[in-house]
């Protein structure tokens, strides 16, 4: 099931690269904080699923570029339409239900949240999303540049999330992988460990995922 979602995201290069960066970085931060890295990975992977569902008119998948992703995903208010849509569609699939509230709250500032593991992961996805957006706009940036930019939003994040992000971004392995994902290199090996640890799906799950795919296919063509 998760591999199917990864394959779908690969067909939308800009959204795919963004989603893979957020998934990878979320898992790294969660591991640093001794939280569930697999839940964080999956949440990061599908956090923007709502962007590719039909709403506010028809948007073809071929029209989804970096600018589309950044503009549609710009923070400014806690609750976005794409967060609501993404939460609704993940709640529809039994194996993804635990991720639904995280997707819903992935733009909520820390001041809106208490410190449950679910909310900490929502905040982790939020800061990972901001890091990815910054790297999409500013190529070849250093961790220091990213952290300086994040300082303006520091109050949006739990202090421990911000600190864990800072430590993770200073790891060379993480810097290389974020660059490789952005450059469009094959990330199969990088993602495989988390894919193997994600829940298996049964026939019912496949049918539910199939309906999600049908929504996405409907945005592929004017017809």
GROMACS .gro file of C-alpha atoms in nm:
model
  223
    1UNK     CA    1   0.000   0.000   0.000
    2UNK     CA    2   0.271   0.247   0.096
    3UNK     CA    3   0.481   0.147  -0.204
    4UNK     CA    4   0.179   0.225  -0.422
    5UNK     CA    5   0.157   0.576  -0.274
    6UNK     CA    6   0.531   0.625  -0.326
    7UNK     CA    7   0.499   0.516  -0.690
    8UNK     CA    8   0.212   0.760  -0.738
    9UNK     CA    9   0.412   1.045  -0.588
   10UNK     CA   10   0.699   0.964  -0.822
   11UNK     CA   11   0.468   1.047  -1.115
   12UNK     CA   12   0.431   1.403  -0.978
   13UNK     CA   13   0.799   1.506  -0.954
   14UNK     CA   14   0.768   1.831  -0.758
   15UNK     CA   15   0.522   1.696  -0.504
   16UNK     CA   16   0.710   1.366  -0.489
   17UNK     CA   17   1.045   1.527  -0.407
   18UNK     CA   18   0.882   1.747  -0.145
   19UNK     CA   19   0.695   1.455   0.013
   20UNK     CA   20   1.004   1.232   0.019
   21UNK     CA   21   1.213   1.506   0.182
   22UNK     CA   22   0.948   1.568   0.447
   23UNK     CA   23   0.904   1.194   0.512
   24UNK     CA   24   1.279   1.135   0.543
   25UNK     CA   25   1.345   1.439   0.764
   26UNK     CA   26   1.040   1.372   0.983
   27UNK     CA   27   1.162   1.019   1.049
   28UNK     CA   28   1.511   1.144   1.136
   29UNK     CA   29   1.379   1.406   1.380
   30UNK     CA   30   1.137   1.160   1.541
   31UNK     CA   31   1.417   0.908   1.591
   32UNK     CA   32   1.628   1.179   1.753
   33UNK     CA   33   1.338   1.248   1.993
   34UNK     CA   34   1.269   0.877   2.061
   35UNK     CA   35   0.928   0.899   1.894
   36UNK     CA   36   0.778   0.659   1.639
   37UNK     CA   37   0.987   0.721   1.327
   38UNK     CA   38   0.766   0.502   1.107
   39UNK     CA   39   0.453   0.700   1.192
   40UNK     CA   40   0.650   1.020   1.132
   41UNK     CA   41   0.775   0.888   0.798
   42UNK     CA   42   0.427   0.791   0.682
   43UNK     CA   43   0.278   1.121   0.803
   44UNK     CA   44   0.544   1.315   0.615
   45UNK     CA   45   0.491   1.106   0.304
   46UNK     CA   46   0.119   1.176   0.277
   47UNK     CA   47   0.092   1.511   0.454
   48UNK     CA   48   0.014   1.694   0.129
   49UNK     CA   49  -0.204   1.428  -0.032
   50UNK     CA   50  -0.491   1.678  -0.022
   51UNK     CA   51  -0.307   1.901  -0.273
   52UNK     CA   52  -0.374   1.659  -0.558
   53UNK     CA   53  -0.743   1.600  -0.493
   54UNK     CA   54  -0.987   1.793  -0.713
   55UNK     CA   55  -1.103   2.116  -0.547
   56UNK     CA   56  -1.125   2.484  -0.635
   57UNK     CA   57  -1.157   2.387  -0.999
   58UNK     CA   58  -0.960   2.132  -1.197
   59UNK     CA   59  -0.582   2.118  -1.160
   60UNK     CA   60  -0.409   1.869  -1.386
   61UNK     CA   61  -0.120   1.671  -1.239
   62UNK     CA   62   0.107   1.798  -1.516
   63UNK     CA   63   0.046   2.153  -1.389
   64UNK     CA   64   0.178   2.073  -1.041
   65UNK     CA   65   0.526   2.225  -1.020
   66UNK     CA   66   0.738   2.366  -0.737
   67UNK     CA   67   0.551   2.697  -0.743
   68UNK     CA   68   0.212   2.521  -0.717
   69UNK     CA   69   0.327   2.318  -0.418
   70UNK     CA   70   0.478   2.617  -0.239
   71UNK     CA   71   0.184   2.854  -0.300
   72UNK     CA   72  -0.084   2.598  -0.207
   73UNK     CA   73   0.113   2.494   0.101
   74UNK     CA   74   0.200   2.841   0.231
   75UNK     CA   75   0.143   2.877   0.606
   76UNK     CA   76  -0.052   3.169   0.739
   77UNK     CA   77  -0.344   3.001   0.903
   78UNK     CA   78  -0.349   2.680   1.108
   79UNK     CA   79  -0.610   2.493   0.905
   80UNK     CA   80  -0.572   2.460   0.528
   81UNK     CA   81  -0.823   2.310   0.287
   82UNK     CA   82  -0.563   2.062   0.164
   83UNK     CA   83  -0.502   1.953   0.527
   84UNK     CA   84  -0.873   1.888   0.571
   85UNK     CA   85  -0.896   1.695   0.245
   86UNK     CA   86  -0.582   1.496   0.322
   87UNK     CA   87  -0.710   1.412   0.669
   88UNK     CA   88  -1.048   1.305   0.530
   89UNK     CA   89  -0.898   1.074   0.268
   90UNK     CA   90  -0.650   0.913   0.510
   91UNK     CA   91  -0.927   0.859   0.764
   92UNK     CA   92  -1.111   0.668   0.491
   93UNK     CA   93  -0.839   0.399   0.481
   94UNK     CA   94  -0.836   0.181   0.792
   95UNK     CA   95  -0.455   0.142   0.808
   96UNK     CA   96  -0.404   0.517   0.767
   97UNK     CA   97  -0.659   0.632   1.029
   98UNK     CA   98  -0.390   0.698   1.298
   99UNK     CA   99  -0.221   0.939   1.055
  100UNK     CA  100  -0.539   1.138   0.981
  101UNK     CA  101  -0.520   1.382   1.280
  102UNK     CA  102  -0.149   1.439   1.215
  103UNK     CA  103  -0.221   1.535   0.853
  104UNK     CA  104  -0.502   1.762   0.972
  105UNK     CA  105  -0.275   1.948   1.217
  106UNK     CA  106   0.051   1.960   1.021
  107UNK     CA  107   0.032   2.341   0.995
  108UNK     CA  108  -0.079   2.403   1.355
  109UNK     CA  109   0.166   2.615   1.559
  110UNK     CA  110   0.282   2.460   1.884
  111UNK     CA  111   0.066   2.705   2.080
  112UNK     CA  112  -0.243   2.523   1.946
  113UNK     CA  113  -0.120   2.183   2.064
  114UNK     CA  114  -0.047   1.994   2.381
  115UNK     CA  115   0.252   1.761   2.395
  116UNK     CA  116   0.102   1.425   2.305
  117UNK     CA  117   0.311   1.209   2.073
  118UNK     CA  118   0.056   1.268   1.797
  119UNK     CA  119   0.092   1.646   1.829
  120UNK     CA  120   0.470   1.632   1.853
  121UNK     CA  121   0.474   1.437   1.526
  122UNK     CA  122   0.237   1.693   1.368
  123UNK     CA  123   0.486   1.962   1.468
  124UNK     CA  124   0.776   1.755   1.334
  125UNK     CA  125   0.601   1.727   0.996
  126UNK     CA  126   0.540   2.104   1.007
  127UNK     CA  127   0.906   2.193   1.058
  128UNK     CA  128   1.019   1.931   0.804
  129UNK     CA  129   0.775   2.080   0.554
  130UNK     CA  130   0.927   2.424   0.607
  131UNK     CA  131   1.281   2.293   0.561
  132UNK     CA  132   1.181   2.123   0.235
  133UNK     CA  133   1.003   2.432   0.104
  134UNK     CA  134   1.313   2.641   0.178
  135UNK     CA  135   1.541   2.399  -0.008
  136UNK     CA  136   1.302   2.400  -0.306
  137UNK     CA  137   1.328   2.778  -0.333
  138UNK     CA  138   1.694   2.819  -0.235
  139UNK     CA  139   1.920   2.563  -0.398
  140UNK     CA  140   2.252   2.460  -0.242
  141UNK     CA  141   2.170   2.610   0.098
  142UNK     CA  142   2.364   2.525   0.411
  143UNK     CA  143   2.202   2.400   0.733
  144UNK     CA  144   2.297   2.733   0.890
  145UNK     CA  145   2.100   2.921   0.621
  146UNK     CA  146   1.795   2.701   0.678
  147UNK     CA  147   1.809   2.745   1.055
  148UNK     CA  148   1.844   3.121   1.024
  149UNK     CA  149   1.530   3.124   0.809
  150UNK     CA  150   1.346   2.904   1.058
  151UNK     CA  151   1.435   3.138   1.345
  152UNK     CA  152   1.161   3.374   1.224
  153UNK     CA  153   0.910   3.092   1.280
  154UNK     CA  154   1.067   2.947   1.593
  155UNK     CA  155   0.759   3.017   1.806
  156UNK     CA  156   0.558   2.786   1.577
  157UNK     CA  157   0.751   2.482   1.697
  158UNK     CA  158   0.799   2.305   2.029
  159UNK     CA  159   1.150   2.388   2.157
  160UNK     CA  160   1.249   2.019   2.158
  161UNK     CA  161   1.130   1.980   1.797
  162UNK     CA  162   1.329   2.284   1.685
  163UNK     CA  163   1.640   2.160   1.868
  164UNK     CA  164   1.610   1.808   1.726
  165UNK     CA  165   1.569   1.954   1.377
  166UNK     CA  166   1.880   2.167   1.429
  167UNK     CA  167   2.084   1.864   1.534
  168UNK     CA  168   1.957   1.650   1.247
  169UNK     CA  169   2.025   1.916   0.984
  170UNK     CA  170   2.386   1.934   1.097
  171UNK     CA  171   2.438   1.565   1.014
  172UNK     CA  172   2.621   1.519   0.682
  173UNK     CA  173   2.420   1.206   0.602
  174UNK     CA  174   2.095   1.404   0.628
  175UNK     CA  175   2.231   1.692   0.418
  176UNK     CA  176   2.337   1.451   0.142
  177UNK     CA  177   2.007   1.269   0.137
  178UNK     CA  178   1.800   1.587   0.125
  179UNK     CA  179   2.013   1.705  -0.169
  180UNK     CA  180   1.982   1.369  -0.345
  181UNK     CA  181   1.603   1.369  -0.309
  182UNK     CA  182   1.580   1.727  -0.440
  183UNK     CA  183   1.803   1.636  -0.735
  184UNK     CA  184   1.557   1.360  -0.828
  185UNK     CA  185   1.782   1.062  -0.758
  186UNK     CA  186   1.619   0.726  -0.694
  187UNK     CA  187   1.522   0.714  -0.328
  188UNK     CA  188   1.399   0.354  -0.318
  189UNK     CA  189   1.679   0.228  -0.091
  190UNK     CA  190   1.646   0.530   0.137
  191UNK     CA  191   1.274   0.472   0.189
  192UNK     CA  192   1.270   0.092   0.194
  193UNK     CA  193   1.333   0.046   0.568
  194UNK     CA  194   1.028   0.254   0.652
  195UNK     CA  195   0.817   0.092   0.381
  196UNK     CA  196   0.893  -0.252   0.526
  197UNK     CA  197   0.792  -0.136   0.874
  198UNK     CA  198   0.463   0.020   0.764
  199UNK     CA  199   0.143  -0.182   0.819
  200UNK     CA  200   0.051  -0.453   0.568
  201UNK     CA  201  -0.273  -0.416   0.380
  202UNK     CA  202  -0.553  -0.660   0.307
  203UNK     CA  203  -0.812  -0.672   0.028
  204UNK     CA  204  -1.029  -0.407   0.195
  205UNK     CA  205  -0.731  -0.171   0.225
  206UNK     CA  206  -0.646  -0.220  -0.143
  207UNK     CA  207  -1.002  -0.134  -0.244
  208UNK     CA  208  -0.991   0.181  -0.028
  209UNK     CA  209  -0.654   0.282  -0.171
  210UNK     CA  210  -0.794   0.215  -0.518
  211UNK     CA  211  -1.063   0.476  -0.454
  212UNK     CA  212  -0.795   0.726  -0.354
  213UNK     CA  213  -0.611   0.646  -0.677
  214UNK     CA  214  -0.934   0.704  -0.870
  215UNK     CA  215  -0.957   1.057  -0.723
  216UNK     CA  216  -0.600   1.120  -0.833
  217UNK     CA  217  -0.659   0.978  -1.182
  218UNK     CA  218  -0.955   1.215  -1.219
  219UNK     CA  219  -0.710   1.506  -1.192
  220UNK     CA  220  -0.487   1.365  -1.466
  221UNK     CA  221  -0.711   1.456  -1.755
  222UNK     CA  222  -0.971   1.718  -1.845
  223UNK     CA  223  -1.198   1.428  -1.939
   0.00000   0.00000   0.00000
